[in-house]
Short mmCIF file of C-alpha atoms in Angstrom, two decimals:
data_model
loop_
_atom_site.label_atom_id
_atom_site.label_comp_id
_atom_site.label_asym_id
_atom_site.label_seq_id
_atom_site.Cartn_x
_atom_site.Cartn_y
_atom_site.Cartn_z
CA UNK D 1 -4.27 -5.91 -8.30
CA UNK D 2 -1.48 -3.69 -9.67
CA UNK D 3 0.21 -5.10 -12.79
CA UNK D 4 1.80 -2.02 -14.34
CA UNK D 5 5.46 -0.84 -14.05
CA UNK D 6 6.85 2.52 -15.26
CA UNK D 7 5.63 6.08 -15.73
CA UNK D 8 6.23 6.89 -19.40
CA UNK D 9 7.70 3.77 -20.73
CA UNK D 10 5.17 1.51 -18.94
CA UNK D 11 4.51 -2.18 -19.11
CA UNK D 12 1.31 -3.98 -17.91
CA UNK D 13 1.73 -7.78 -17.73
CA UNK D 14 -1.28 -10.13 -17.96
CA UNK D 15 -2.13 -13.83 -17.90
CA UNK D 16 -1.73 -16.81 -15.58
CA UNK D 17 0.70 -19.70 -15.56
CA UNK D 18 -1.91 -22.27 -16.66
CA UNK D 19 -4.31 -20.01 -18.49
CA UNK D 20 -4.47 -19.81 -22.32
CA UNK D 21 -1.62 -17.21 -22.65
CA UNK D 22 0.59 -14.72 -20.89
CA UNK D 23 1.86 -11.49 -22.28
CA UNK D 24 2.16 -7.72 -21.87
CA UNK D 25 1.11 -4.43 -23.22
CA UNK D 26 3.86 -1.77 -23.49
CA UNK D 27 2.89 1.85 -23.68
CA UNK D 28 5.04 4.95 -24.27
CA UNK D 29 7.51 3.50 -26.70
CA UNK D 30 8.59 6.15 -29.22
CA UNK D 31 7.63 5.68 -32.81
CA UNK D 32 10.14 4.59 -35.40
CA UNK D 33 12.21 2.07 -33.32
CA UNK D 34 13.07 -0.97 -35.43
CA UNK D 35 11.44 -4.04 -33.85
CA UNK D 36 10.59 -7.57 -34.92
CA UNK D 37 9.25 -10.65 -33.19
CA UNK D 38 12.77 -12.10 -33.51
CA UNK D 39 14.22 -9.26 -31.49
CA UNK D 40 11.96 -10.37 -28.62
CA UNK D 41 12.29 -14.13 -29.22
CA UNK D 42 16.04 -14.05 -28.65
CA UNK D 43 15.45 -12.96 -25.03
CA UNK D 44 12.52 -15.34 -24.45
CA UNK D 45 14.65 -18.27 -25.63
CA UNK D 46 17.03 -17.51 -22.81
CA UNK D 47 14.22 -17.41 -20.35
CA UNK D 48 12.10 -20.38 -21.48
CA UNK D 49 11.75 -23.53 -19.47
CA UNK D 50 12.97 -27.00 -20.45
CA UNK D 51 16.42 -25.75 -21.60
CA UNK D 52 18.50 -28.48 -19.89
CA UNK D 53 18.50 -30.81 -16.86
CA UNK D 54 19.05 -27.97 -14.38
CA UNK D 55 15.79 -26.30 -15.18
CA UNK D 56 12.15 -27.30 -15.04
CA UNK D 57 11.01 -30.02 -17.47
CA UNK D 58 7.99 -28.00 -18.60
CA UNK D 59 8.48 -27.88 -22.30
CA UNK D 60 7.21 -24.54 -23.72
CA UNK D 61 8.40 -23.09 -26.96
CA UNK D 62 7.38 -19.60 -25.70
CA UNK D 63 6.91 -18.27 -29.20
CA UNK D 64 5.90 -14.52 -29.09
CA UNK D 65 3.38 -12.77 -31.30
CA UNK D 66 3.36 -9.00 -31.55
CA UNK D 67 -0.34 -8.05 -31.92
CA UNK D 68 -0.21 -4.34 -32.22
CA UNK D 69 2.12 -1.26 -32.16
CA UNK D 70 4.48 -2.43 -34.93
CA UNK D 71 4.08 -1.76 -38.68
CA UNK D 72 6.60 -2.56 -41.43
CA UNK D 73 9.22 -3.51 -38.89
CA UNK D 74 9.05 -0.25 -36.77
CA UNK D 75 7.13 0.86 -33.73
CA UNK D 76 4.23 3.14 -34.45
CA UNK D 77 4.12 4.95 -31.00
CA UNK D 78 0.92 3.18 -30.06
CA UNK D 79 0.64 0.39 -27.45
CA UNK D 80 2.63 -2.68 -28.29
CA UNK D 81 0.83 -5.86 -27.36
CA UNK D 82 2.74 -9.26 -26.84
CA UNK D 83 1.18 -12.64 -26.49
CA UNK D 84 2.84 -16.01 -25.71
CA UNK D 85 0.44 -18.98 -25.67
CA UNK D 86 0.82 -21.75 -23.03
CA UNK D 87 1.03 -25.17 -24.61
CA UNK D 88 2.40 -27.65 -21.96
CA UNK D 89 0.37 -27.10 -18.74
CA UNK D 90 -0.10 -30.08 -16.38
CA UNK D 91 -2.77 -28.58 -14.33
CA UNK D 92 -3.74 -31.90 -12.79
CA UNK D 93 -0.42 -31.91 -10.92
CA UNK D 94 -1.85 -29.16 -8.71
CA UNK D 95 -4.95 -31.00 -7.41
CA UNK D 96 -3.49 -31.38 -3.94
CA UNK D 97 -2.43 -27.81 -3.88
CA UNK D 98 -5.96 -26.63 -4.19
CA UNK D 99 -6.41 -27.83 -0.62
CA UNK D 100 -2.89 -27.50 0.92
CA UNK D 101 -0.72 -24.38 1.09
CA UNK D 102 2.85 -24.84 -0.10
CA UNK D 103 5.39 -23.65 2.50
CA UNK D 104 7.43 -20.76 1.22
CA UNK D 105 5.04 -20.07 -1.65
CA UNK D 106 2.54 -17.23 -2.07
CA UNK D 107 -0.47 -19.67 -1.74
CA UNK D 108 -1.45 -18.63 1.78
CA UNK D 109 -0.90 -14.87 1.46
CA UNK D 110 -2.76 -14.78 -1.91
CA UNK D 111 -5.74 -16.66 -0.46
CA UNK D 112 -5.80 -14.40 2.74
CA UNK D 113 -5.66 -11.26 0.58
CA UNK D 114 -8.22 -12.11 -2.12
CA UNK D 115 -10.26 -14.90 -0.64
CA UNK D 116 -9.49 -17.20 -3.62
CA UNK D 117 -6.55 -18.09 -5.82
CA UNK D 118 -5.70 -19.87 -9.04
CA UNK D 119 -3.74 -22.78 -7.58
CA UNK D 120 -2.70 -24.11 -11.07
CA UNK D 121 0.96 -23.23 -11.01
CA UNK D 122 0.38 -20.20 -8.80
CA UNK D 123 -1.57 -18.09 -11.27
CA UNK D 124 -0.24 -14.50 -11.26
CA UNK D 125 2.27 -15.39 -8.46
CA UNK D 126 4.02 -17.81 -10.90
CA UNK D 127 7.29 -16.81 -12.37
CA UNK D 128 5.69 -17.38 -15.77
CA UNK D 129 4.30 -13.88 -15.40
CA UNK D 130 7.85 -12.64 -16.16
CA UNK D 131 7.45 -13.49 -19.83
CA UNK D 132 5.69 -10.18 -20.33
CA UNK D 133 8.54 -8.29 -18.59
CA UNK D 134 11.08 -9.95 -20.90
CA UNK D 135 8.96 -8.95 -23.95
CA UNK D 136 8.94 -5.33 -22.89
CA UNK D 137 12.56 -5.48 -21.70
CA UNK D 138 13.60 -6.46 -25.28
CA UNK D 139 12.11 -3.23 -26.51
CA UNK D 140 13.78 -1.18 -23.77
CA UNK D 141 17.13 -2.74 -24.59
CA UNK D 142 16.72 -1.83 -28.32
CA UNK D 143 15.80 1.77 -27.38
CA UNK D 144 18.76 2.21 -25.14
CA UNK D 145 21.22 0.58 -27.51
CA UNK D 146 20.07 2.92 -30.17
CA UNK D 147 20.32 6.10 -28.20
CA UNK D 148 23.34 5.30 -26.02
CA UNK D 149 24.87 1.95 -26.95
CA UNK D 150 23.75 0.56 -23.57
CA UNK D 151 24.52 -3.09 -22.94
CA UNK D 152 23.04 -5.37 -20.27
CA UNK D 153 24.89 -8.45 -18.94
CA UNK D 154 23.66 -10.56 -16.03
CA UNK D 155 25.10 -13.98 -14.93
CA UNK D 156 24.89 -16.48 -12.06
CA UNK D 157 27.42 -15.57 -9.37
CA UNK D 158 26.76 -18.33 -6.89
CA UNK D 159 24.64 -21.38 -6.31
CA UNK D 160 24.30 -22.65 -2.78
CA UNK D 161 27.89 -22.63 -1.32
CA UNK D 162 29.58 -22.51 -4.74
CA UNK D 163 30.84 -19.06 -5.77
CA UNK D 164 32.03 -17.70 -9.14
CA UNK D 165 35.51 -16.10 -8.84
CA UNK D 166 36.01 -12.44 -9.67
CA UNK D 167 35.66 -11.87 -13.43
CA UNK D 168 37.21 -9.48 -15.92
CA UNK D 169 34.01 -7.68 -16.73
CA UNK D 170 35.64 -5.84 -19.64
CA UNK D 171 36.02 -9.22 -21.43
CA UNK D 172 32.55 -10.58 -20.32
CA UNK D 173 30.16 -11.51 -23.16
CA UNK D 174 26.65 -12.92 -23.56
CA UNK D 175 28.26 -15.77 -25.46
CA UNK D 176 30.46 -16.79 -22.56
CA UNK D 177 27.55 -16.62 -20.16
CA UNK D 178 25.13 -18.59 -22.34
CA UNK D 179 27.82 -21.32 -23.03
CA UNK D 180 27.30 -22.46 -19.44
CA UNK D 181 24.25 -24.61 -18.57
CA UNK D 182 23.87 -22.59 -15.36
CA UNK D 183 24.87 -19.21 -16.93
CA UNK D 184 28.14 -18.87 -14.99
CA UNK D 185 30.93 -17.84 -17.32
CA UNK D 186 33.71 -19.48 -15.20
CA UNK D 187 33.93 -23.09 -16.40
CA UNK D 188 35.14 -24.60 -13.13
CA UNK D 189 32.53 -22.80 -11.03
CA UNK D 190 29.81 -23.64 -13.60
CA UNK D 191 30.54 -27.40 -13.29
CA UNK D 192 30.31 -27.21 -9.46
CA UNK D 193 27.09 -25.15 -9.56
CA UNK D 194 25.54 -27.79 -11.95
CA UNK D 195 26.47 -30.57 -9.64
CA UNK D 196 24.92 -28.64 -6.68
CA UNK D 197 21.66 -28.08 -8.55
CA UNK D 198 21.44 -31.70 -9.74
CA UNK D 199 22.13 -33.01 -6.28
CA UNK D 200 19.28 -30.87 -4.87
CA UNK D 201 17.03 -32.06 -7.70
CA UNK D 202 17.83 -35.70 -7.06
CA UNK D 203 16.85 -35.23 -3.38
CA UNK D 204 13.53 -33.57 -4.32
CA UNK D 205 14.96 -30.28 -3.04
CA UNK D 206 15.93 -26.92 -4.39
CA UNK D 207 18.78 -24.48 -3.86
CA UNK D 208 19.23 -20.69 -3.94
CA UNK D 209 21.66 -18.52 -5.84
CA UNK D 210 22.82 -15.06 -6.63
CA UNK D 211 22.84 -13.12 -9.88
CA UNK D 212 25.15 -10.19 -10.80
CA UNK D 213 24.16 -7.43 -13.17
CA UNK D 214 26.43 -5.19 -15.27
CA UNK D 215 25.09 -2.39 -17.39
CA UNK D 216 27.60 -0.73 -19.64
CA UNK D 217 27.38 2.69 -21.42
CA UNK D 218 24.75 4.08 -19.09
CA UNK D 219 23.71 7.71 -19.92
CA UNK D 220 24.54 10.11 -17.07
CA UNK D 221 21.74 12.07 -15.30
CA UNK D 222 19.07 9.30 -15.06
CA UNK D 223 17.17 9.22 -11.83
CA UNK D 224 15.94 11.71 -9.30
CA UNK D 225 17.50 12.84 -6.04
CA UNK D 226 14.53 12.03 -3.70
CA UNK D 227 12.02 9.21 -4.16
CA UNK D 228 12.56 8.21 -7.74
CA UNK D 229 16.31 7.52 -7.14
CA UNK D 230 17.91 5.33 -9.73
CA UNK D 231 19.08 2.78 -7.16
CA UNK D 232 15.67 2.83 -5.38
CA UNK D 233 13.88 2.09 -8.65
CA UNK D 234 16.32 -0.65 -9.51
CA UNK D 235 15.78 -2.15 -6.11
CA UNK D 236 11.96 -2.11 -6.62
CA UNK D 237 12.34 -3.63 -10.06
CA UNK D 238 14.63 -6.51 -8.95
CA UNK D 239 12.64 -7.25 -5.71
CA UNK D 240 9.51 -7.53 -7.75
CA UNK D 241 10.99 -10.53 -9.56
CA UNK D 242 9.57 -13.82 -8.04
CA UNK D 243 11.96 -15.37 -5.47
CA UNK D 244 14.24 -12.33 -5.33
CA UNK D 245 14.95 -11.57 -1.67
CA UNK D 246 17.99 -9.33 -1.71
CA UNK D 247 19.42 -6.48 -3.69
CA UNK D 248 22.65 -4.40 -3.45
CA UNK D 249 24.29 -1.89 -5.76
CA UNK D 250 27.92 -1.08 -5.97
CA UNK D 251 29.78 -1.94 -2.79
CA UNK D 252 26.40 -2.82 -1.18
CA UNK D 253 26.63 -4.14 2.34
CA UNK D 254 30.41 -4.41 2.09
CA UNK D 255 30.41 -0.59 2.06
CA UNK D 256 29.15 -0.58 5.63
CA UNK D 257 32.54 -1.95 6.70
CA UNK D 258 34.53 0.73 4.89
CA UNK D 259 35.73 4.34 5.68
CA UNK D 260 34.71 7.22 3.50
CA UNK D 261 38.38 7.70 2.47
CA UNK D 262 38.41 4.28 0.76
CA UNK D 263 34.73 4.14 -0.39
CA UNK D 264 34.61 7.56 -2.21
CA UNK D 265 35.25 7.17 -5.93
CA UNK D 266 37.91 9.63 -7.12
CA UNK D 267 36.69 11.87 -9.89
CA UNK D 268 38.81 12.90 -12.86
CA UNK D 269 38.21 14.54 -16.31
CA UNK D 270 39.42 12.78 -19.47
CA UNK D 271 38.48 12.84 -23.12
CA UNK D 272 35.75 15.32 -22.53
CA UNK D 273 34.00 13.30 -19.76
CA UNK D 274 33.98 13.15 -15.96
CA UNK D 275 34.99 9.68 -14.83
CA UNK D 276 35.73 7.83 -11.60
CA UNK D 277 38.83 5.56 -10.88
CA UNK D 278 36.72 3.10 -8.85
CA UNK D 279 33.03 2.22 -8.82
CA UNK D 280 31.96 1.67 -5.25
CA UNK D 281 28.79 3.69 -6.00
CA UNK D 282 27.81 1.16 -8.61
CA UNK D 283 26.86 3.86 -11.17
CA UNK D 284 24.43 5.87 -9.02
CA UNK D 285 25.31 8.80 -6.78
CA UNK D 286 22.62 10.83 -5.07
CA UNK D 287 20.10 8.72 -6.89
CA UNK D 288 21.35 9.85 -10.32
CA UNK D 289 23.54 7.90 -12.79
CA UNK D 290 26.98 9.26 -13.07
CA UNK D 291 27.85 7.54 -16.37
CA UNK D 292 29.78 4.70 -14.82
CA UNK D 293 28.77 1.07 -15.25
CA UNK D 294 25.77 -0.05 -13.08
CA UNK D 295 26.83 -2.98 -10.92
CA UNK D 296 24.26 -4.91 -8.90
CA UNK D 297 23.88 -8.24 -7.08
CA UNK D 298 20.62 -9.99 -6.38
CA UNK D 299 19.79 -12.90 -4.06
CA UNK D 300 17.26 -15.59 -5.11
CA UNK D 301 15.77 -17.91 -2.56
CA UNK D 302 15.47 -21.69 -3.19
CA UNK D 303 12.35 -22.61 -5.24
CA UNK D 304 9.42 -23.07 -2.86
CA UNK D 305 7.75 -25.95 -4.54
CA UNK D 306 9.68 -29.18 -3.79
CA UNK D 307 8.73 -32.84 -3.87
CA UNK D 308 9.93 -33.54 -0.33
CA UNK D 309 7.19 -33.99 2.18
CA UNK D 310 6.71 -30.87 4.27
CA UNK D 311 4.38 -30.02 7.09
CA UNK D 312 1.71 -27.40 6.30
CA UNK D 313 -1.92 -26.58 6.73
CA UNK D 314 -5.02 -26.70 4.52
CA UNK D 315 -7.51 -24.06 3.58
CA UNK D 316 -9.95 -25.41 6.21
CA UNK D 317 -7.35 -25.24 8.94
CA UNK D 318 -6.32 -28.87 9.03
CA UNK D 319 -2.62 -29.65 9.77
CA UNK D 320 -0.94 -32.25 7.62
CA UNK D 321 1.85 -32.86 5.08
CA UNK D 322 2.31 -32.04 1.43
CA UNK D 323 4.67 -33.54 -1.13
CA UNK D 324 4.17 -31.21 -4.09
CA UNK D 325 3.85 -32.49 -7.63
CA UNK D 326 4.55 -30.63 -10.85
CA UNK D 327 7.64 -29.51 -12.74
CA UNK D 328 9.67 -26.82 -11.22
CA UNK D 329 13.17 -25.27 -11.38
CA UNK D 330 15.48 -26.72 -8.81
CA UNK D 331 17.30 -23.39 -8.83
CA UNK D 332 15.46 -20.24 -10.07
CA UNK D 333 18.70 -18.31 -10.44
CA UNK D 334 19.68 -20.16 -13.63
CA UNK D 335 16.86 -18.61 -15.74
CA UNK D 336 16.82 -15.31 -13.88
CA UNK D 337 19.60 -13.35 -15.69
CA UNK D 338 17.55 -12.30 -18.71
CA UNK D 339 14.69 -11.23 -16.40
CA UNK D 340 17.15 -9.15 -14.39
CA UNK D 341 18.48 -7.53 -17.57
CA UNK D 342 14.89 -6.81 -18.69
CA UNK D 343 13.87 -5.11 -15.45
CA UNK D 344 17.01 -3.03 -15.44
CA UNK D 345 16.28 -1.98 -19.05
CA UNK D 346 12.72 -1.02 -18.22
CA UNK D 347 13.92 1.21 -15.36
CA UNK D 348 16.54 2.91 -17.47
CA UNK D 349 14.34 3.41 -20.51
CA UNK D 350 11.61 4.95 -18.41
CA UNK D 351 14.14 7.30 -16.70
CA UNK D 352 15.66 8.19 -20.10
CA UNK D 353 12.33 9.32 -21.46
CA UNK D 354 11.56 11.24 -18.28
CA UNK D 355 14.88 12.97 -18.54
CA UNK D 356 14.14 13.95 -22.25
CA UNK D 357 10.80 15.29 -21.11
CA UNK D 358 12.00 17.29 -18.07
CA UNK D 359 15.30 18.80 -19.23
CA UNK D 360 16.42 20.65 -22.29
#
C-alpha cells in the first residue's frame, strides 16, 4: 500500500483512525529551518474535529509531538517524525459496519482489494489520515514562506446550492476565513451555508461543497513540461484528499467555453518582472509556474457515512439495510481548507527543491 508523496521533500503518513496514533515521517527537509510543535499545532487546530456544530462531535485535541529531526528549534536535515495520539475513539459504533458495506464509502473496494479491512472508522481510508499531511504541510509552508514569501489561502466557496459571491482576493485573510464557522469569508453566504449543513445533519444526511485555493508569491519555474507538470501534480495531490471528486485550475472547465483571444493572458514587463494582466492559466503555463497566483477549485462529495437507512449488501452477500452509527462531519468541505493548503505546499516545496537541484 503506497503511503508516500513527493520525490525530494517526501512525506509518508501512517496510522489508522481508531488505532493508537496517526502521524507522518517527512524526509528531505533542509537543515536549519526554524520549526516548533506550535508551528504545526496552529494548522492542526484548524483541521481538528469537534470545532463547532457543523463538524463531527468526535472530540480530539490532536496535540502533535515531534519525535525526531528537530534540535534547538531548527530542523537537522534528518527525517522529521510527527505523532498525534487518538483519544476519543468510539470503536463500538462500528460493530454493524464490520458486516455491512457503507454505500459511497471505501468499505467494499478496500475489502475486495486486500481481503480484509479495519472497519473501525475506515482505517487508512478515514480522513483522519490527513493529520500527517497537515503536519508535513506546516513544514512546507514555513520553507516556502522563508525562501519566497509564499502564502496559502483556502476557503469554502459553496455548500450544496449556496454559493459564495466573488471575493476581493487581494484583501482576503486567514482571519476572515477562520471567523466563519464554515470557513466562508462572506458573512451572508456563511450563514446560509451553516443553515444548509445543519439541516442535512438534522435529517441524518450530509451535503457536499467546494473549496477554493489561492497561493500568493509563487516562485516562477516550478514544474516540468511533460509528466510532472505543476497542474498535474496539484491535481494528483488534491484528488488524493478523501472525498475530493473534482479539480480545476485557473479558468478550468469555463475555459472550454472561451476563445483563445479572450483566454490567453496578456504578458507585460514591469518592475523587473514578467507579469500577466489576467490569470486564466491559474499560475501554471505549460506545466510550469509563471509567477502569478495559483488559483484552484476543488469539489468535495457529501460525507458517505450517514444515519439514514440505506440499502446495501453484507460481506457474505446478503442484501439488507444499514443505518450507520458514529460521529461524522455532515459536510467535509468545512474542515478541508487547511488540508488543501497543506497538499499544495507539499507539491510546491518538492518542486522548489527539485528546481534547486536541477538548475543553476
